[in-house]
Coordinates of C-alpha atoms in Angstrom, one line a residue:
Chain A
M1 CA 125.4 84.8 97.5
S2 CA 125.4 87.8 95.1
L3 CA 123.5 91.0 95.9
V4 CA 120.5 92.4 93.5
R5 CA 121.0 96.1 93.5
V6 CA 119.1 99.0 92.1
H7 CA 121.1 102.3 92.0
N8 CA 120.6 106.0 90.9
F9 CA 116.9 104.9 90.6
S10 CA 114.9 108.8 90.7
I11 CA 111.6 109.8 91.1
S12 CA 109.5 112.3 91.7
L13 CA 107.6 113.3 95.0
D14 CA 104.3 112.1 93.4
G15 CA 106.4 108.4 92.8
Y16 CA 106.6 109.0 88.9
A17 CA 110.1 107.5 87.8
T18 CA 108.9 108.6 83.9
G19 CA 106.5 110.5 82.5
D20 CA 103.7 110.3 79.9
G21 CA 104.6 109.6 76.1
Q22 CA 107.5 108.0 75.8
T23 CA 108.8 108.7 72.4
M24 CA 112.5 108.3 70.7
E25 CA 113.4 112.0 71.2
A26 CA 111.8 112.0 74.8
P27 CA 112.8 108.4 77.0
F28 CA 111.1 109.9 79.9
G29 CA 108.3 111.1 78.1
H30 CA 107.1 115.0 79.6
A31 CA 109.2 114.4 82.3
G32 CA 112.1 115.0 80.2
M33 CA 115.3 115.2 81.8
R34 CA 114.4 116.5 85.5
L35 CA 114.4 113.5 87.0
M36 CA 117.9 112.6 86.0
E37 CA 119.4 116.2 86.5
W38 CA 121.2 115.3 90.1
F39 CA 122.6 112.3 87.9
G40 CA 123.7 114.0 85.0
G41 CA 126.2 116.7 86.7
T42 CA 128.4 114.2 88.5
K43 CA 131.5 112.7 87.7
T44 CA 130.3 109.0 87.7
F45 CA 127.6 109.7 85.3
R46 CA 130.1 111.6 82.8
T47 CA 132.9 109.0 83.3
M48 CA 129.8 106.5 82.2
S49 CA 129.5 108.5 78.8
G50 CA 132.9 109.1 78.5
R51 CA 133.0 112.4 78.8
E52 CA 135.8 114.3 81.4
G53 CA 134.8 116.5 84.6
G54 CA 131.4 116.3 86.7
S55 CA 131.0 116.8 90.3
L56 CA 132.6 115.1 93.1
G57 CA 130.7 115.2 96.4
V58 CA 127.8 113.2 97.9
E59 CA 125.6 113.1 95.2
N60 CA 128.6 111.5 92.9
G61 CA 129.5 109.5 96.1
L62 CA 125.6 107.6 96.2
A63 CA 126.0 107.8 92.1
S64 CA 129.3 105.8 91.8
A65 CA 128.1 102.9 94.0
W66 CA 126.3 101.6 90.5
G67 CA 129.0 99.8 88.7
P68 CA 131.3 98.0 90.9
G69 CA 131.0 94.3 91.8
I70 CA 127.9 94.1 89.1
G71 CA 128.2 91.3 86.6
A72 CA 124.8 91.8 84.8
E73 CA 122.3 93.6 84.5
I74 CA 117.9 93.4 84.2
M75 CA 116.0 96.4 82.4
G76 CA 112.6 96.4 81.1
R77 CA 111.9 96.8 77.5
N78 CA 111.6 100.8 77.5
K79 CA 115.0 101.1 78.8
F80 CA 116.5 100.0 75.5
G81 CA 113.9 101.7 73.1
P82 CA 110.4 102.8 73.0
Q83 CA 108.9 100.4 70.7
R84 CA 105.9 98.4 71.7
G85 CA 104.4 95.2 70.4
P86 CA 106.6 93.1 67.5
W87 CA 109.7 95.0 66.9
T88 CA 109.7 96.2 63.3
D89 CA 113.0 97.8 63.1
E90 CA 115.9 95.4 64.1
E91 CA 118.5 97.3 62.8
W92 CA 118.5 100.1 65.5
R93 CA 120.1 98.9 68.3
G94 CA 118.8 100.8 71.6
W95 CA 119.6 104.2 73.3
W96 CA 122.8 103.4 74.6
G97 CA 125.3 104.0 71.6
D98 CA 127.8 101.5 70.0
N99 CA 129.7 101.3 73.5
P100 CA 126.8 101.3 76.2
P101 CA 127.7 102.1 79.3
F102 CA 126.7 98.6 81.0
H103 CA 129.8 96.4 79.8
T104 CA 128.0 93.2 81.1
P105 CA 125.6 91.2 79.9
V106 CA 121.9 93.1 80.0
F107 CA 119.1 91.1 79.7
V108 CA 115.9 92.8 78.6
L109 CA 112.7 91.9 79.5
T110 CA 109.8 91.7 76.5
H111 CA 107.4 89.5 75.6
H112 CA 108.6 89.3 72.2
P113 CA 112.1 87.8 71.8
R114 CA 114.6 88.5 69.2
P115 CA 118.4 87.3 68.7
S116 CA 120.8 88.9 71.4
I117 CA 123.1 91.6 69.8
E118 CA 126.7 91.8 71.0
M119 CA 127.9 95.7 71.5
E120 CA 131.4 97.1 71.8
G121 CA 133.1 97.1 75.3
G122 CA 131.5 93.7 76.8
T123 CA 127.8 94.4 76.7
T124 CA 125.4 92.3 75.4
F125 CA 121.6 92.4 74.7
H126 CA 119.9 89.4 75.6
F127 CA 116.1 89.8 75.1
I128 CA 114.0 87.5 77.2
D129 CA 110.4 86.8 78.0
A130 CA 110.4 85.5 81.5
S131 CA 109.3 86.2 85.0
P132 CA 111.4 88.4 87.2
E133 CA 112.5 84.8 89.1
E134 CA 113.5 83.4 85.9
A135 CA 115.3 86.3 84.3
L136 CA 117.2 86.8 88.0
R137 CA 118.3 83.1 87.3
Q138 CA 119.7 83.9 84.0
A139 CA 121.3 86.8 84.9
R140 CA 122.8 85.2 88.4
K141 CA 124.6 82.9 85.9
A142 CA 126.1 85.2 83.8
A143 CA 126.9 87.0 86.8
G144 CA 129.4 84.8 88.4
D145 CA 129.9 85.8 92.1
L146 CA 129.3 89.2 91.1
D147 CA 125.6 91.5 92.0
V148 CA 122.6 91.7 89.3
R149 CA 121.3 95.0 88.7
I150 CA 118.0 96.3 87.9
G151 CA 118.1 98.8 86.1
G152 CA 114.4 99.9 85.5
G153 CA 112.3 101.3 84.6
P154 CA 109.5 101.4 87.3
T155 CA 107.2 98.9 86.0
V156 CA 110.1 96.1 86.5
V157 CA 111.6 97.6 89.8
R158 CA 108.0 97.3 91.5
E159 CA 107.9 94.0 90.2
F160 CA 111.0 93.0 91.7
L161 CA 109.9 94.4 94.7
A162 CA 107.0 93.1 94.8
G163 CA 108.5 89.6 94.7
D164 CA 111.2 90.2 97.0
L165 CA 114.4 89.9 94.9
I166 CA 115.8 93.2 95.8
D167 CA 118.5 93.7 98.3
Y168 CA 119.6 97.0 98.2
L169 CA 117.8 100.3 96.4
H170 CA 119.1 103.4 96.2
L171 CA 116.4 105.6 95.7
A172 CA 116.9 109.6 94.4
V173 CA 113.4 111.6 95.2
V174 CA 113.4 114.6 93.2
P175 CA 111.2 117.9 94.2
I176 CA 108.6 117.9 91.4
V177 CA 105.5 117.0 90.7
L178 CA 105.0 114.7 87.8
G179 CA 101.4 114.5 87.5
R180 CA 101.2 111.1 85.1
G181 CA 103.6 108.7 83.8
V182 CA 104.6 105.3 85.6
R183 CA 104.8 104.9 89.3
L184 CA 106.9 103.1 91.5
W185 CA 105.1 102.4 94.6
D186 CA 101.2 101.2 94.0
G187 CA 101.0 97.4 95.6
L188 CA 104.1 98.1 98.1
E189 CA 102.5 98.5 101.1
G190 CA 104.8 97.6 104.1
L191 CA 107.9 97.7 102.1
E192 CA 109.8 99.0 104.3
E193 CA 109.6 96.5 106.9
R194 CA 111.9 94.7 105.0
F195 CA 114.7 97.2 105.3
V196 CA 116.7 99.4 106.6
V197 CA 115.7 102.9 105.4
E198 CA 118.8 105.6 105.8
S199 CA 117.7 109.3 104.0
T200 CA 119.8 112.5 103.4
T201 CA 119.0 115.4 101.2
A202 CA 121.6 117.1 99.0
P203 CA 121.9 120.6 98.4
S204 CA 119.9 119.9 94.8
G205 CA 116.7 119.5 97.0
V206 CA 116.9 116.0 95.7
T207 CA 116.6 113.1 99.0
H208 CA 118.3 110.0 98.9
L209 CA 117.1 107.2 100.5
T210 CA 118.9 103.5 101.2
F211 CA 116.8 100.5 101.4
S212 CA 119.3 97.7 102.9
R213 CA 117.6 94.5 103.1
R214 CA 117.5 93.6 107.0
Chain B
M1 CA 97.9 140.1 103.4
S2 CA 97.7 137.4 105.6
L3 CA 99.1 134.1 104.5
V4 CA 97.9 130.5 104.2
R5 CA 99.6 128.3 105.7
V6 CA 99.9 124.4 106.2
H7 CA 102.0 122.9 108.9
N8 CA 103.4 119.3 110.1
F9 CA 101.7 117.5 107.0
S10 CA 102.8 113.9 106.7
I11 CA 102.7 111.7 104.2
S12 CA 104.2 108.4 103.3
L13 CA 106.4 107.7 100.6
D14 CA 103.9 106.6 98.2
G15 CA 101.9 109.5 99.4
Y16 CA 99.1 108.8 101.3
A17 CA 98.9 111.1 104.4
T18 CA 96.0 108.9 106.1
G19 CA 95.3 104.9 105.8
D20 CA 92.3 103.3 104.8
G21 CA 89.2 102.6 106.7
Q22 CA 89.0 105.6 109.0
T23 CA 87.1 104.8 112.4
M24 CA 86.3 106.6 115.3
E25 CA 89.3 104.6 117.1
A26 CA 91.3 104.7 114.3
P27 CA 91.5 108.3 112.9
F28 CA 94.3 107.5 110.1
G29 CA 93.1 104.2 109.4
H30 CA 95.6 101.4 109.1
A31 CA 98.0 104.3 109.1
G32 CA 97.6 104.1 112.8
M33 CA 99.8 106.8 114.1
R34 CA 102.8 106.2 112.0
L35 CA 103.0 109.3 110.1
M36 CA 102.4 111.1 113.6
E37 CA 105.2 109.8 115.5
W38 CA 107.8 111.9 114.3
F39 CA 105.6 115.1 115.8
G40 CA 104.4 113.0 118.8
G41 CA 107.7 113.2 120.7
T42 CA 108.3 117.0 120.0
K43 CA 107.5 119.2 122.7
T44 CA 105.4 121.3 120.6
F45 CA 103.2 118.5 120.3
R46 CA 103.2 117.7 124.0
T47 CA 102.6 120.9 125.2
M48 CA 99.8 121.3 122.4
S49 CA 98.2 118.6 123.9
G50 CA 98.7 120.0 127.5
R51 CA 101.6 117.3 128.9
E52 CA 105.3 118.2 129.8
G53 CA 108.1 117.0 128.0
G54 CA 108.9 116.2 124.7
S55 CA 112.1 117.1 122.4
L56 CA 114.1 120.1 120.7
G57 CA 115.9 119.9 118.4
V58 CA 115.3 120.0 114.3
E59 CA 111.7 119.0 113.7
N60 CA 110.7 120.5 116.9
G61 CA 112.0 123.4 115.8
L62 CA 110.1 122.9 112.6
A63 CA 106.7 121.7 114.2
S64 CA 106.8 124.7 116.5
A65 CA 105.9 127.2 113.6
W66 CA 102.6 125.7 113.8
G67 CA 101.0 127.7 116.3
P68 CA 102.5 131.6 116.0
G69 CA 100.4 134.2 113.9
I70 CA 97.6 131.7 113.2
G71 CA 94.2 133.2 113.5
A72 CA 92.0 130.6 112.3
E73 CA 92.0 127.1 110.8
I74 CA 90.5 125.7 107.8
M75 CA 89.8 121.9 108.1
G76 CA 88.3 118.9 106.4
R77 CA 85.2 117.0 108.6
N78 CA 87.1 113.9 108.9
K79 CA 89.7 115.9 110.8
F80 CA 86.8 116.6 113.1
G81 CA 85.3 113.3 113.2
P82 CA 84.7 109.8 111.5
Q83 CA 80.8 110.2 110.5
R84 CA 79.8 111.2 106.5
G85 CA 76.9 111.6 105.4
P86 CA 73.9 113.9 107.7
W87 CA 74.9 114.2 111.1
T88 CA 73.6 111.4 113.6
D89 CA 75.0 112.3 117.0
E90 CA 75.6 116.1 117.6
E91 CA 76.7 115.4 121.0
W92 CA 79.8 114.2 120.2
R93 CA 81.9 117.3 119.6
G94 CA 84.9 116.0 117.9
W95 CA 88.7 114.1 118.1
W96 CA 89.9 117.2 120.4
G97 CA 88.8 117.1 123.7
D98 CA 87.2 120.1 125.7
N99 CA 90.2 122.1 125.1
P100 CA 90.9 121.9 121.3
P101 CA 94.8 122.6 120.6
F102 CA 93.3 125.7 118.0
H103 CA 92.1 128.2 120.1
T104 CA 91.1 130.1 117.3
P105 CA 87.8 130.2 115.0
V106 CA 88.0 126.5 113.2
F107 CA 86.2 126.1 110.3
V108 CA 85.1 122.4 109.4
L109 CA 84.4 121.9 105.9
T110 CA 81.1 119.4 105.5
H111 CA 77.9 119.2 102.9
H112 CA 75.9 119.2 106.1
P113 CA 76.1 122.1 107.8
R114 CA 74.9 122.4 111.9
P115 CA 75.2 125.0 114.9
S116 CA 78.5 126.4 115.6
I117 CA 80.5 124.5 118.8
E118 CA 82.3 127.0 121.0
M119 CA 84.4 124.8 123.2
E120 CA 86.9 125.9 125.8
G121 CA 90.2 127.7 125.3
G122 CA 89.1 130.3 122.7
T123 CA 88.4 127.5 119.8
T124 CA 85.1 127.6 118.3
F125 CA 84.1 125.2 115.6
H126 CA 82.0 126.6 112.5
F127 CA 80.5 124.2 110.3
I128 CA 80.1 125.1 106.7
D129 CA 79.3 124.2 103.0
A130 CA 81.6 126.0 101.2
S131 CA 84.2 126.1 98.3
P132 CA 87.9 126.5 99.1
E133 CA 87.5 130.2 98.1
E134 CA 84.9 130.8 100.2
A135 CA 86.0 129.1 102.8
L136 CA 89.0 131.1 103.0
R137 CA 87.1 134.2 103.0
Q138 CA 85.1 133.7 106.0
A139 CA 88.6 132.5 108.0
R140 CA 90.3 135.6 107.0
K141 CA 88.1 137.4 108.0
A142 CA 87.8 135.8 111.2
A143 CA 91.6 135.8 111.8
G144 CA 92.1 139.5 111.4
D145 CA 95.5 140.4 110.8
L146 CA 96.6 136.5 111.2
D147 CA 97.2 134.1 109.0
V148 CA 95.3 130.7 108.1
R149 CA 95.9 127.5 108.5
I150 CA 94.6 124.5 106.2
G151 CA 94.9 121.9 108.9
G152 CA 94.2 118.9 106.4
G153 CA 93.1 116.1 105.8
P154 CA 94.6 115.3 102.4
T155 CA 91.9 116.2 100.1
V156 CA 91.3 119.6 101.8
V157 CA 95.3 120.2 101.4
R158 CA 95.3 119.1 97.4
E159 CA 92.5 121.2 96.9
F160 CA 93.5 124.4 98.4
L161 CA 97.0 123.6 96.5
A162 CA 95.1 123.0 93.6
G163 CA 93.6 126.3 93.8
D164 CA 97.0 128.2 94.4
L165 CA 95.5 129.1 97.6
I166 CA 98.3 127.9 99.9
D167 CA 101.7 130.1 100.3
Y168 CA 103.6 128.1 102.8
L169 CA 103.3 124.1 102.7
H170 CA 105.5 122.0 105.3
L171 CA 105.5 118.6 104.4
A172 CA 107.1 115.3 106.3
V173 CA 107.6 112.4 104.0
V174 CA 107.7 109.2 106.5
P175 CA 109.8 106.8 105.1
I176 CA 107.0 104.2 104.9
V177 CA 105.0 102.8 102.1
L178 CA 101.3 103.0 103.1
G179 CA 99.7 101.2 99.7
R180 CA 96.3 102.7 100.8
G181 CA 94.7 105.5 101.6
V182 CA 93.8 109.1 100.3
R183 CA 96.4 110.5 98.5
L184 CA 97.9 114.2 98.6
W185 CA 99.7 114.1 95.2
D186 CA 96.4 113.8 92.1
G187 CA 96.3 116.7 89.7
L188 CA 99.0 118.6 91.4
E189 CA 101.5 118.6 88.1
G190 CA 103.7 121.4 88.0
L191 CA 103.3 122.4 91.9
E192 CA 107.2 122.9 92.5
E193 CA 107.3 125.5 89.7
R194 CA 104.8 127.9 91.9
F195 CA 107.2 127.4 95.5
V196 CA 110.8 127.3 96.2
V197 CA 111.6 124.2 98.1
E198 CA 113.8 123.6 100.3
S199 CA 114.3 119.8 102.0
T200 CA 116.2 118.4 105.2
T201 CA 116.3 115.0 106.6
A202 CA 116.2 114.5 110.1
P203 CA 117.8 111.6 112.2
S204 CA 114.0 109.9 112.5
G205 CA 114.7 109.1 108.8
V206 CA 111.7 111.8 107.9
T207 CA 112.1 114.3 105.5
H208 CA 110.8 117.5 106.0
L209 CA 110.4 119.6 102.9
T210 CA 109.0 123.4 102.6
F211 CA 107.1 125.4 99.9
S212 CA 106.9 128.5 99.9
R213 CA 105.3 130.8 97.9
R214 CA 108.2 132.6 94.8

């Protein structure tokens, strides 16, 4: 059975995975890029975004588990773009450039389905209005024997956790207090009982936790 | 100038420092003792509660900074006992036994002042209806040249943090999701900007963060 995995998912100390006020220019709202700074410097991220260099080391080690063995991703609509409601601009093809870093089918959860978009490099965005269970069924079919990654944002990860659909969660807790935005944790009382939890702190001050299904 | 310090303050991953439903038998409500398990095994805690044994090691090292140099504590009413509203039983003298572990004046914040109680071993409980600033003024006077400890619970720590009255905060993040209770973090956006933040993970899985005023 293929696994369902979340990688490099960053939250603030107060549990926000994105800030308030997402716009085209500010995908994480008032949080800016602060939640992703630890990731931005890694070799994994730089390779993913077509650049050279980047750090090796503990955080890159954790970050690099993101790609191998993944056959499809499921993401929330606001990881694709900032629009709410009916699509008004179908020309714009998301935040991820012509050659997105996913290189697999990507299922974008939205209440407003639209035709699929085939990008360069193997990424195809499918826009589906589906429950977590149904989205996972479609993603598993697309992934074949490979695993499915839940790409975020926080609402999607929370729903999949609440539905007990996630086998592995790598969480990066960044030592900042965002104060507002979208929280991961609401309604997940007792989550730890289903997982073996490990944690390690990196010199960046970020604490990395892994939740592996028992 | 004496410092204002918080030690061994434990929260869940979702930021709750106490659970829901405090009673005489359950000081932390539905959280039980899960937030304090890491602390309960340390030599510091065992000595504090008049017993022998207990672990040395990293967590005891952190825990042991709790006592030295402290001349007074400020605590919320529900760290003294579970009562709400006017006191109906002034005979009961709190959760802390005849010889409480504080051994200093302790200022209990309450909207219902009552006569002070002198306990064995140097602890005197003073019940005051005061703002954080005024409580701190009284505690500093009682502490002389020594530091003042803010003993919790979460509402009190949050108010003192919001008022920028705290110089040092030691936070223990326990890898459980409580789901409900009283949260530390609300309204503290940008807290990290005023502090140097360090973190370390103990083998127990608890992440310890220290916030030291810049």
